[in-house]
CSV table of C-alpha atoms in Angstrom, one decimal:
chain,number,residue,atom,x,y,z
A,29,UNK,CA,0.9,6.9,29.7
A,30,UNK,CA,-1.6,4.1,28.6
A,31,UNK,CA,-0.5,3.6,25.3
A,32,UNK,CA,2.6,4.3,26.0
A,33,UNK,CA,2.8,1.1,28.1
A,34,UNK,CA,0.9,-0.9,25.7
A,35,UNK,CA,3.8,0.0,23.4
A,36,UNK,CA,6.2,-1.1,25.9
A,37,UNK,CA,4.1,-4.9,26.8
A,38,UNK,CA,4.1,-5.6,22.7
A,39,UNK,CA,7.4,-4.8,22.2
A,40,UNK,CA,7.8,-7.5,25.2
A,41,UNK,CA,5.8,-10.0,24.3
A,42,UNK,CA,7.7,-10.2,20.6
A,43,UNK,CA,7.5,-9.4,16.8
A,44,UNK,CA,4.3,-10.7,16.1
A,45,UNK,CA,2.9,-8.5,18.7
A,46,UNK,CA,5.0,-5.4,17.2
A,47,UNK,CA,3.6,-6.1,13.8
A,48,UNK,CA,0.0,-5.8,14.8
A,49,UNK,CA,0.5,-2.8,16.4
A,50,UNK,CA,2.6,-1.8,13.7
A,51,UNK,CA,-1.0,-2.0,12.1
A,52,UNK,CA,-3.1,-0.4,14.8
A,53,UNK,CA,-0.9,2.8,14.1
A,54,UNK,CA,-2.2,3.0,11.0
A,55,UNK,CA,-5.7,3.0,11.7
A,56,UNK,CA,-7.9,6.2,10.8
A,57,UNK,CA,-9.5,6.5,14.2
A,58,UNK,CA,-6.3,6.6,15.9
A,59,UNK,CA,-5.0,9.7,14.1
A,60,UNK,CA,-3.8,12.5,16.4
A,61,UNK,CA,-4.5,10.9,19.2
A,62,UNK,CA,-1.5,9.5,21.7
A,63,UNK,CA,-2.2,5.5,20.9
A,64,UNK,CA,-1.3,7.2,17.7
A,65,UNK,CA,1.9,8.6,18.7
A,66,UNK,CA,2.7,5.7,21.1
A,67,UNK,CA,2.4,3.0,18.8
A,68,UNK,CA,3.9,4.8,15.8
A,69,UNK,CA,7.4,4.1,17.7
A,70,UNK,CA,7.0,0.6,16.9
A,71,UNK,CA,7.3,1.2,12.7
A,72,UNK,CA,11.2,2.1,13.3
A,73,UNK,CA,12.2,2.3,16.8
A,74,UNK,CA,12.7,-1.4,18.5
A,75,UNK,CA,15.5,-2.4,20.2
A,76,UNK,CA,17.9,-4.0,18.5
A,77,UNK,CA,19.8,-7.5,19.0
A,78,UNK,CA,22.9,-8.5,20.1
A,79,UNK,CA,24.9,-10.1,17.8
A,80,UNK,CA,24.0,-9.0,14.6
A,81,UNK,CA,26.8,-9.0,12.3
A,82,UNK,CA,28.3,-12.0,13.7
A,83,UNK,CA,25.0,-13.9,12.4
A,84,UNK,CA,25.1,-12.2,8.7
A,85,UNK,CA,28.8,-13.7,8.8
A,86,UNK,CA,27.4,-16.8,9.7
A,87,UNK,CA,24.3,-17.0,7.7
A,88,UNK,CA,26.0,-16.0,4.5
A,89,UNK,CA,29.3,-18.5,5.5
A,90,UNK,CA,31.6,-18.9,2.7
A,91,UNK,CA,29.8,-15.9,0.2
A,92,UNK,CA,31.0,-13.1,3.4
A,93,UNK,CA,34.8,-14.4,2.9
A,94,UNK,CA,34.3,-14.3,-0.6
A,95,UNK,CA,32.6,-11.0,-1.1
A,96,UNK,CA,32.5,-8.9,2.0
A,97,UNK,CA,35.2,-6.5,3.0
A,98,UNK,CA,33.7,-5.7,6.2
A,99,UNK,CA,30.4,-5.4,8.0
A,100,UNK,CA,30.1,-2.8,10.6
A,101,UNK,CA,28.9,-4.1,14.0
A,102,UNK,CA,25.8,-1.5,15.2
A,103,UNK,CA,22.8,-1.7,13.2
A,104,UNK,CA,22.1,1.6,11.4
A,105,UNK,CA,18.3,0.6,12.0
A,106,UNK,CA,15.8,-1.9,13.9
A,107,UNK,CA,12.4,-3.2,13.0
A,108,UNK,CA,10.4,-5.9,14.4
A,109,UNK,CA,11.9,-8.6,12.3
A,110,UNK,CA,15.0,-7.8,11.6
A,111,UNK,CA,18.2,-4.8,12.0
A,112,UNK,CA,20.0,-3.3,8.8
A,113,UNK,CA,23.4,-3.1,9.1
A,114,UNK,CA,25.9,-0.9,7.1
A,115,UNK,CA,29.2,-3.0,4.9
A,116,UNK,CA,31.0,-3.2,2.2
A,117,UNK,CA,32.5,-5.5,-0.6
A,118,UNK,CA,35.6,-6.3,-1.7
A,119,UNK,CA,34.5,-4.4,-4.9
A,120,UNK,CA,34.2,-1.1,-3.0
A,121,UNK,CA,30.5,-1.0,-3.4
A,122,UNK,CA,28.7,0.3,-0.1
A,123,UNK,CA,26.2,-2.0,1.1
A,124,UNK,CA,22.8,-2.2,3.3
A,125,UNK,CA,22.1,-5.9,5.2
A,126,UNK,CA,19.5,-6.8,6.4
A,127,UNK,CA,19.4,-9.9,8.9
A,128,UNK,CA,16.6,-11.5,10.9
A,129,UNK,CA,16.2,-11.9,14.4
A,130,UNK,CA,17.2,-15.1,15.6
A,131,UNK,CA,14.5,-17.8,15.9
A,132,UNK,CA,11.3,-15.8,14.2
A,133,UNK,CA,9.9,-18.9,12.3
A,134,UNK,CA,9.7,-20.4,16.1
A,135,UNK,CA,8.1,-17.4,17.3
A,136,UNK,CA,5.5,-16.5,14.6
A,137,UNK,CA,4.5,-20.9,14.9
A,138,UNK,CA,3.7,-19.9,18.3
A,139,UNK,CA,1.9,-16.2,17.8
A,140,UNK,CA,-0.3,-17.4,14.9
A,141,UNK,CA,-1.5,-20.6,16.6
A,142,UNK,CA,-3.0,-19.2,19.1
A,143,UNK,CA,-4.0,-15.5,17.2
A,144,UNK,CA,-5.7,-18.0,14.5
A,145,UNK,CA,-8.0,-19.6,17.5
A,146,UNK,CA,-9.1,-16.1,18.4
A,147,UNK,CA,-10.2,-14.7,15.2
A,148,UNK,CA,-12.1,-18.2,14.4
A,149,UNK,CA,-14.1,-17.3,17.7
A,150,UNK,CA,-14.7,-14.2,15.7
A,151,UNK,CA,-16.3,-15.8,13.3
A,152,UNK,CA,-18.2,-18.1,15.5
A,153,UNK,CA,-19.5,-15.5,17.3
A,154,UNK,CA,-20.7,-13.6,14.4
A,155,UNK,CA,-19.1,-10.7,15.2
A,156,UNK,CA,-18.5,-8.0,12.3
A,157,UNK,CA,-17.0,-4.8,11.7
A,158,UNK,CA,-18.8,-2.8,9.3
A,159,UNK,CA,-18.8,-4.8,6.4
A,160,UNK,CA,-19.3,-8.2,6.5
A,161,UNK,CA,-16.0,-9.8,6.5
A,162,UNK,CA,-14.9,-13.8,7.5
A,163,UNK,CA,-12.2,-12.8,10.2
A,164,UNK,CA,-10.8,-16.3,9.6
A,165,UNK,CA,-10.0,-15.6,6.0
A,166,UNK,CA,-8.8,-12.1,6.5
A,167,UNK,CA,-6.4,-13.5,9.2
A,168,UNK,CA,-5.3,-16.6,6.9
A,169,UNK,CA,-4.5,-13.8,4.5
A,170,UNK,CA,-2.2,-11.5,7.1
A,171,UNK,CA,-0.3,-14.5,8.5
A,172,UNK,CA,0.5,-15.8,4.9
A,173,UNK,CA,1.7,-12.4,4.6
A,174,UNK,CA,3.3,-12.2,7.4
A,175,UNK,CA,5.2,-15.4,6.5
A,176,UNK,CA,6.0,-14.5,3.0
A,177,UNK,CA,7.6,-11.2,5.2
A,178,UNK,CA,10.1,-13.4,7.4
A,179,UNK,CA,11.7,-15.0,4.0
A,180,UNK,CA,13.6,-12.6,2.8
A,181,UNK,CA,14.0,-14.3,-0.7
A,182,UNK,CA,10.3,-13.2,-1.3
A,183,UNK,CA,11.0,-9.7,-0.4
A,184,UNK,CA,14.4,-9.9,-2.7
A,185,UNK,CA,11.5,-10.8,-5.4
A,186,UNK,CA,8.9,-8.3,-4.4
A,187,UNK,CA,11.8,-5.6,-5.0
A,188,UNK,CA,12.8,-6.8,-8.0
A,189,UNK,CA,9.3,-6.7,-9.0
A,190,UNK,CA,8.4,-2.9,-8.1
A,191,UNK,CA,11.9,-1.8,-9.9
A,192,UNK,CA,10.8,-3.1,-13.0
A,193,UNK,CA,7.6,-1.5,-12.7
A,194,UNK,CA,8.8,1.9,-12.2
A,195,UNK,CA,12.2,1.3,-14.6
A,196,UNK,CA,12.8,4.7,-16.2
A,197,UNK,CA,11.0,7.0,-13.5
A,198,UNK,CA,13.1,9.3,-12.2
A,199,UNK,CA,10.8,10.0,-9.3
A,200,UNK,CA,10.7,6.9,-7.5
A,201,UNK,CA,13.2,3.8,-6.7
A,202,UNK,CA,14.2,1.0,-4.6
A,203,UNK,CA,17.7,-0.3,-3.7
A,204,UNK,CA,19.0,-2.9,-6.3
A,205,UNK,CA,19.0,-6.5,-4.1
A,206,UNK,CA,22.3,-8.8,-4.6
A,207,UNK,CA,20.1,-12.1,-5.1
A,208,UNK,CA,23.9,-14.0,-4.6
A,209,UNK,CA,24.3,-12.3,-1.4
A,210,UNK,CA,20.9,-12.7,0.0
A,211,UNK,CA,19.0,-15.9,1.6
A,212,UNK,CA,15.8,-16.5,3.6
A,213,UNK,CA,17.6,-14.5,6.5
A,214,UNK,CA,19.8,-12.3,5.3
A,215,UNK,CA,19.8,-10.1,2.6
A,216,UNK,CA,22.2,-7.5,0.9
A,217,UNK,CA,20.9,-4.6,-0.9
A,218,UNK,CA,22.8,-1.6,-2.7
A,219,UNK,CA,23.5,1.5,-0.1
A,220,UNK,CA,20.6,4.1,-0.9
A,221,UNK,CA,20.7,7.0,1.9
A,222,UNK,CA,17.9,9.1,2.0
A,223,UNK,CA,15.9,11.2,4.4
A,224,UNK,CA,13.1,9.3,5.9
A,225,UNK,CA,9.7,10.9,5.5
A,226,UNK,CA,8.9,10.9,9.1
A,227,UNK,CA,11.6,13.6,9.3
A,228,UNK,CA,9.9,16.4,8.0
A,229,UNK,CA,12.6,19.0,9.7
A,230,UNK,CA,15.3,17.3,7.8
A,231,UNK,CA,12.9,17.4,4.6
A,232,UNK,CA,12.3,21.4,5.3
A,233,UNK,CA,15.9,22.3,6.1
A,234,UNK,CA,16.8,20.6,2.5
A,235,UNK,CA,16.3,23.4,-0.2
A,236,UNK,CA,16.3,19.9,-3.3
A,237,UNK,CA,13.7,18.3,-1.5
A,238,UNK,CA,9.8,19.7,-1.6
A,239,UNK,CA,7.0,18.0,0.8
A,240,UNK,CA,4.4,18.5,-1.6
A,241,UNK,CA,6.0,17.1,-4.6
A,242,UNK,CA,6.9,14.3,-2.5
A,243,UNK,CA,3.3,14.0,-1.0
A,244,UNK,CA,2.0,13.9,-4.7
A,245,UNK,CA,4.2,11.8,-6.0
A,246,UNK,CA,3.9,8.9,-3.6
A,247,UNK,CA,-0.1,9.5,-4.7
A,248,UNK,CA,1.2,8.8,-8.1
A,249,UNK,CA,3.1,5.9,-7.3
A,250,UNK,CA,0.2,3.9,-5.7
A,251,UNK,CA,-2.3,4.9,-8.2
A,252,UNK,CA,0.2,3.1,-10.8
A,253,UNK,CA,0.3,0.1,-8.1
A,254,UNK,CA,-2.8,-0.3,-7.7
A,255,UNK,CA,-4.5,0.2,-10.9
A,256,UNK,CA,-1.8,-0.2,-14.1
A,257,UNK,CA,0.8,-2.8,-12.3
A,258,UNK,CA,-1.8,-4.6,-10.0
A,259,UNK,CA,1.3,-5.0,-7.4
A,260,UNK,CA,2.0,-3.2,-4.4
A,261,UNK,CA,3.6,-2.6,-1.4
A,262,UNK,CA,1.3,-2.9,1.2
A,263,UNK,CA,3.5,-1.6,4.1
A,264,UNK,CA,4.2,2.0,3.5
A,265,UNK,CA,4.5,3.5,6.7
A,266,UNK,CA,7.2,6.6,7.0
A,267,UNK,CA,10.2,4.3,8.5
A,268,UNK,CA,9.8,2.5,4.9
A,269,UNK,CA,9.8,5.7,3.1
A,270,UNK,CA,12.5,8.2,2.4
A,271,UNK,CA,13.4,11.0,-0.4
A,272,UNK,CA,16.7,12.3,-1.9
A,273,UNK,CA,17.8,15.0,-4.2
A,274,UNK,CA,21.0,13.4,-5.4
A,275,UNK,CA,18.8,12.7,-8.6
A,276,UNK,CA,15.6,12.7,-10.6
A,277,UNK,CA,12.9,15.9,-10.8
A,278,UNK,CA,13.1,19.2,-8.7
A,279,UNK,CA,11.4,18.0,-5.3
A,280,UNK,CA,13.0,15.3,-4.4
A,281,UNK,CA,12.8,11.1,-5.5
A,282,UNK,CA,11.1,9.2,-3.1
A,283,UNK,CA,12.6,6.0,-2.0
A,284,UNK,CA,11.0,2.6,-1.0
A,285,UNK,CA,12.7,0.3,1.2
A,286,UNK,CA,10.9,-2.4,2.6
A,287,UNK,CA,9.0,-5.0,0.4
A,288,UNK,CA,8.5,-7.5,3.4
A,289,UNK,CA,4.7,-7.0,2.6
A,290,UNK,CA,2.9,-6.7,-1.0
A,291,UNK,CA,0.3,-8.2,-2.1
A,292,UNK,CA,-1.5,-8.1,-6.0
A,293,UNK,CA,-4.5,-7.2,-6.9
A,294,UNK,CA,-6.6,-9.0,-10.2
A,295,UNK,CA,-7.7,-7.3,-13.3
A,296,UNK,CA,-11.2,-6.3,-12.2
A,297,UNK,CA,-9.6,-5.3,-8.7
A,298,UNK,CA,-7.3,-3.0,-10.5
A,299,UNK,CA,-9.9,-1.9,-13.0
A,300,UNK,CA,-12.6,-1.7,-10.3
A,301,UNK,CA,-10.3,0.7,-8.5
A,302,UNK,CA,-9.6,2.7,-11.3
A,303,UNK,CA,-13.2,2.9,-11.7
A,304,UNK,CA,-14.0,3.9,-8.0
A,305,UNK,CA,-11.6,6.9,-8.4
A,306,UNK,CA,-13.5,8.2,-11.2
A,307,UNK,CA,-16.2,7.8,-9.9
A,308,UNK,CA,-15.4,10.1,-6.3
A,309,UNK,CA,-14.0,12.8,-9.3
A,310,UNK,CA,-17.6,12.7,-11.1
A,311,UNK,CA,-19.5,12.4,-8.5
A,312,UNK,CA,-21.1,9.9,-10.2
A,313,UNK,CA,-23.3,7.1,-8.1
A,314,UNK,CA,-23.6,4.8,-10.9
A,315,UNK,CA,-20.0,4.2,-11.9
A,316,UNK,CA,-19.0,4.0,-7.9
A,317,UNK,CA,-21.4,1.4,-7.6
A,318,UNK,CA,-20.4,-0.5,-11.2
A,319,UNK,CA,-16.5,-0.4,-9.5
A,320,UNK,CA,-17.8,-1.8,-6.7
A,321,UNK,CA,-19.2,-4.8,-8.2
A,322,UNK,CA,-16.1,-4.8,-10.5
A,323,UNK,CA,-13.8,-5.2,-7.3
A,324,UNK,CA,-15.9,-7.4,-5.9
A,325,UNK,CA,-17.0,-5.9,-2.7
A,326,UNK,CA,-20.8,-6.1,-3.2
A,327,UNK,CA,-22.7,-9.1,-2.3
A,328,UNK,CA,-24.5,-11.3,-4.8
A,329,UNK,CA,-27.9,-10.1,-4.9
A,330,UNK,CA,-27.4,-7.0,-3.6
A,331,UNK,CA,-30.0,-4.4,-3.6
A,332,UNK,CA,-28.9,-2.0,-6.6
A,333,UNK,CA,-30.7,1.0,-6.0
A,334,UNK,CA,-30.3,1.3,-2.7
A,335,UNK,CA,-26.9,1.5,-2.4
A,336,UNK,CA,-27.2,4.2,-5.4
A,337,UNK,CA,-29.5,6.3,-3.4
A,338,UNK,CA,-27.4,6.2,-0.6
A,339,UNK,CA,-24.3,7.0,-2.4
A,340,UNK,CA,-26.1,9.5,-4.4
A,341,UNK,CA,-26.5,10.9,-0.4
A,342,UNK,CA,-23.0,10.8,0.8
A,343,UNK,CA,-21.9,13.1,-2.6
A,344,UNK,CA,-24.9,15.7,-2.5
A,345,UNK,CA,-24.3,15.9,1.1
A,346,UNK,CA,-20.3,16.2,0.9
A,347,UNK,CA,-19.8,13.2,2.9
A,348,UNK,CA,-17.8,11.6,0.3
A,349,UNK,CA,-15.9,14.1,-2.0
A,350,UNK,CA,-12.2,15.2,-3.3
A,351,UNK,CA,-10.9,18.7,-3.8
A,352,UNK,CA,-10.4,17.5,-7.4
A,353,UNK,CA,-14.1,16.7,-7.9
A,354,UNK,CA,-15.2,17.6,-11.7
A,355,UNK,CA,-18.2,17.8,-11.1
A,356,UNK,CA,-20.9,19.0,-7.5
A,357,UNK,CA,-23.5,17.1,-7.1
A,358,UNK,CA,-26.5,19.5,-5.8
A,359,UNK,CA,-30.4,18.3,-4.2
A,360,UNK,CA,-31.7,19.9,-7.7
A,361,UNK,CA,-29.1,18.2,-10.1
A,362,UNK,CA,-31.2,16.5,-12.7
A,363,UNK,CA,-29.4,13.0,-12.3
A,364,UNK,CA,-30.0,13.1,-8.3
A,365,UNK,CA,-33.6,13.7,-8.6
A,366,UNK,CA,-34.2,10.2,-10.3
A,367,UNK,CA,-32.4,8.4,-7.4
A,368,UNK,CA,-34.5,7.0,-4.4
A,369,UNK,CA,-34.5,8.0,-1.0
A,370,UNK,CA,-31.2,6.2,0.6
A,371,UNK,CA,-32.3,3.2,2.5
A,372,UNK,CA,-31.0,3.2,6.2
A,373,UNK,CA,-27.3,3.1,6.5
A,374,UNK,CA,-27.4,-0.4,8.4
A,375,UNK,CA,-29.0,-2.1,5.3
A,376,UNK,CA,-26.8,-0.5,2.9
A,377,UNK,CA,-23.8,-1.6,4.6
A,378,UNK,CA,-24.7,-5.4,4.7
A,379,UNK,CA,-24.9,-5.3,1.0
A,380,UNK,CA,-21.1,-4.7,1.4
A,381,UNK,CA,-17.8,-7.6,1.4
A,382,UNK,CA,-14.4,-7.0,2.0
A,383,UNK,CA,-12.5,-9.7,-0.1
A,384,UNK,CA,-9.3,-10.6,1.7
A,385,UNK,CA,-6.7,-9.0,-0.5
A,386,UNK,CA,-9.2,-5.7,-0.9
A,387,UNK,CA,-8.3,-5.3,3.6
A,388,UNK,CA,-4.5,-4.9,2.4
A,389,UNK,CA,-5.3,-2.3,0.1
A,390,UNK,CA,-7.2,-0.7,3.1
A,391,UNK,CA,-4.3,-1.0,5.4
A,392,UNK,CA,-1.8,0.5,2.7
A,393,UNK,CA,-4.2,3.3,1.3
A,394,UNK,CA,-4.4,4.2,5.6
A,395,UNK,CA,-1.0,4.3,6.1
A,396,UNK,CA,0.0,6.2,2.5
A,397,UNK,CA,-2.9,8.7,3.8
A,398,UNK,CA,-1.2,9.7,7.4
A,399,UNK,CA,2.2,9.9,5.4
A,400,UNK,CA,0.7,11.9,2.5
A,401,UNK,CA,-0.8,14.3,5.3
A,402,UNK,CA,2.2,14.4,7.3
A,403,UNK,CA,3.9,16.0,4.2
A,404,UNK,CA,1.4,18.2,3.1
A,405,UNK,CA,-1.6,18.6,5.5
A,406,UNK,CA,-3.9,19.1,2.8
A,407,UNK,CA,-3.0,16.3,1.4
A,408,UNK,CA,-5.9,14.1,-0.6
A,409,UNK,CA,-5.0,10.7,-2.6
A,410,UNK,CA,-7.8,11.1,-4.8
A,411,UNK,CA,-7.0,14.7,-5.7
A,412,UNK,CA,-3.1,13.8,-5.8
A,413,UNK,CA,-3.6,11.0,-7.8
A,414,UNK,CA,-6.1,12.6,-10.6
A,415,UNK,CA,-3.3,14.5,-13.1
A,416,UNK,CA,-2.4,11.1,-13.3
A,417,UNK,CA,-4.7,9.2,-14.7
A,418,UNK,CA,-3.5,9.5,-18.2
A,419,UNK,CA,-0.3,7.2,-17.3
A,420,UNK,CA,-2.9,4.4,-16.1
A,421,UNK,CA,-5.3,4.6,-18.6
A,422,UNK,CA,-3.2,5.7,-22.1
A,423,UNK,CA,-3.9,9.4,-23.4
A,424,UNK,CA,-6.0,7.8,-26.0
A,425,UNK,CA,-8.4,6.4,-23.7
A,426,UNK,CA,-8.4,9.1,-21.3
A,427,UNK,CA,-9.2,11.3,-23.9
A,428,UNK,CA,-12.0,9.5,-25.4
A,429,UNK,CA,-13.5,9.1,-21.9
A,430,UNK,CA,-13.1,12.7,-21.2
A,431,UNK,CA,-15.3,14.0,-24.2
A,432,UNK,CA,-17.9,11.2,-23.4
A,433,UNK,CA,-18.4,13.0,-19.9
A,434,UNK,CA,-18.7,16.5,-21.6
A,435,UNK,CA,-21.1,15.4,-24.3
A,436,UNK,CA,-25.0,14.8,-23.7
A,437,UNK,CA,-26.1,11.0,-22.8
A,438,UNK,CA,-27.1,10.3,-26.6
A,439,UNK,CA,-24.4,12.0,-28.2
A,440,UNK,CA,-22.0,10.4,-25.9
A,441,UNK,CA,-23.2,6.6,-26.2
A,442,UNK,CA,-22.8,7.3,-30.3
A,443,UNK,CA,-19.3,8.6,-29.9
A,444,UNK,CA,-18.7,5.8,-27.3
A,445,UNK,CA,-19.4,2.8,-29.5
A,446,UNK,CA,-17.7,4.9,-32.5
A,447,UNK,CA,-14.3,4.5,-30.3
A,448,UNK,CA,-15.1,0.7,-29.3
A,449,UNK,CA,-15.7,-0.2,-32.7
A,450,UNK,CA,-12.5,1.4,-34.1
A,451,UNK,CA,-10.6,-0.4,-31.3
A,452,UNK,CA,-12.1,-3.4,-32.4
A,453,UNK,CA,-10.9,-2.9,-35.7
A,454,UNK,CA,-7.7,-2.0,-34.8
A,455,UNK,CA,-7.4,-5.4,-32.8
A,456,UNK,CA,-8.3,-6.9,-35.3
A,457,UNK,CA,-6.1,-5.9,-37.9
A,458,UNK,CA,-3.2,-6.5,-35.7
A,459,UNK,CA,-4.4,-10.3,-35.4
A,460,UNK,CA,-4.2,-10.0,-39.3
């Protein structure tokens, strides 16, 4: 009844409120319990507004007379930003629009004011959360975001974006955005009906569509967003989500809807992640730690073989592992045994920084988790994700990588350098 009415008070007190519970829901320490449940209603079930097709005829002026054969009235679906309503042009094509609530750049002026002088007390107060963090920063970060989500012309861009990332995958899409039909309010994307993944009856009573292969597949999709394309969609709760079997592989494609939040990630974020996921797979304390300095989440100075040891720890103990693990760490494996004793687990975690950018991939890998799991309840990203590696990394590589893991240290550095050099020379004849 408590969260329930916490629901109710955000959904009062307006969309900046929604959106951060919108982001409690996702958190890990919430799941299966009712602020869980409570505050999930907020990803796709807000009231609507009054009003709203009268303000896309508006909004869009002399393009609606031009373009538009009608616009039906009731919203087919309500967020805390905006509605989507249902239309079509004068070319017969079917149509989804999305339009904002009125008066949101107001609203969000007021909201992130006064959120901004709470998380600089934060700060001031030295509070932390696990990993030392500068809440200021973090929150500078979300309400640029959060910004970048109420102009719709960014989103029309983010879209465009993941499409051409994923061009020629018949597993995954997005609805095509009509850039001439579209503004920083309103904007008009191609019809794409689908079953949302929060219906998992609906998903069940469809014999095209498979909750596994759809649960594997979105593992797929973020591994190539996060570590080949270096863009992603960093909102990808279930009322964002949907599937449809009218084409692409037996199981179903998985649709993306929403591209109001994405962030990017750099090189050596994207290669660092890469890296961390190879590391979980092989068990292997050394590469997890080199990713982590890779992506940038370890302090300068930090103390090396400690934070070894005490990953070393968490994979002989099981504390950190994926049902795709190649290889088991044991308390007699030869590699464990040169490893220190881990320091205490307070002083390991303050050689730990969470860059900005790295909380959204926290916030997206949450959410893509609970969705993942509420298709297939044994669902695991890393294990989902690790037949794929091959489309990140080039079968080439892969390959190359995969013998040096099979192959004893020394023989393994010579067959190592072997490859390096003969991609070297490869580059170089290309330059030629």
């Amino acid at each position: 009844a408590a969260a329930a009415r916490v629901a109710d008070l955000l959904i009062e007190l307006g969309p900046t409120y929604v959106k951060l519970g919108q982001i409690a829901s996702c958190r890990k320490e919430l799941e299966g319990t009712a602020w869980a449940e409570a505050l999930q209603r907020l990803q796709d079930d807000v009231p609507a507004f009054a009003g709203g097709a009268a303000e896309i005829r508006r909004r869009l002026g002399a393009r609606y007379d031009a373009f538009f054969e009608r616009i039906e009235e009731a919203p087919v679906a309500a967020a805390s930003l905006g509605q989507v309503h249902l239309g079509e042009l004068k070319n017969g094509t079917r149509v989804a629009v999305k339009v904002q609530r009125p008066n949101l750049r107001r609203i969000y002026d007021r909201d992130v004011t006064l959120l901004r002088s709470i998380f600089k007390g934060l700060d001031r107060m030295g509070l932390r959360a696990g990993v030392g963090q500068d809440w200021l920063a973090i929150f500078d970060d979300a309400a640029a975001l959060l910004y970048r989500e109420i102009d719709y012309r960014c989103e029309a861009v983010h879209a465009t974006i993941f499409a051409e990332n994923f061009k020629g995958a018949d597993w995954v899409t997005t609805p095509d955005v009509f850039e001439d039909l579209s503004g920083e309010t309103v904007l008009t994307m191609a019809y794409v009906p689908g079953v949302s993944l929060r219906d998992v009856a609906a998903i069940d009573a469809d014999p095209d569509l498979d909750r596994a292969t759809l649960a594997r597949n979105l593992a797929r999709a973020y591994l190539l967003q996060f570590c080949k394309h270096g863009f992603f969609n960093a909102d990808p709760h279930a009322g964002n989500l949907a599937a449809d079997a009218s084409s692409g592989p037996p199981g179903g494609r998985l649709i993306f809807y929403d591209f109001g939040q994405a962030a990017r990630l750099a090189a050596p974020e994207r290669e660092g992640a890469l890296g961390l996921l190879e590391g979980i797979l092989d068990a292997d304390a050394e590469r997890t730690v080199d990713a982590f300095e890779t992506m940038g989440v370890l302090r300068d100075g930090y103390d090396r073989a400690g934070v070894v040891a005490t990953i070393s720890d968490n994979y002989r103990s099981g504390r950190v592992s994926s049902k795709a693990a190649r290889r088991v760490v044991s308390d007699d494996d030869a590699d464990a045994s040169n490893v220190a004793a881990p320091p205490a687990a307070a002083s390991s975690v303050e050689d730990f920084q969470l860059p900005a950018t790295l909380a959204f991939v926290s916030r997206a890998m949450s959410q893509m988790q609970g969705v993942g799991l509420g298709l297939d309840p044994d669902f695991e990203f890393v294990a989902a994700a690790a037949p794929f590696l091959p489309e990140v990394k080039g079968t080439q590589r892969y390959l190359e990588d995969s013998l040096r893991k099979a192959l004893p240290r020394g023989l393994s550095d010579f067959v190592g350098s072997f490859a390096n050099a003969d991609g070297e020379a490869g580059a170089a004849r290309s330059i030629e």
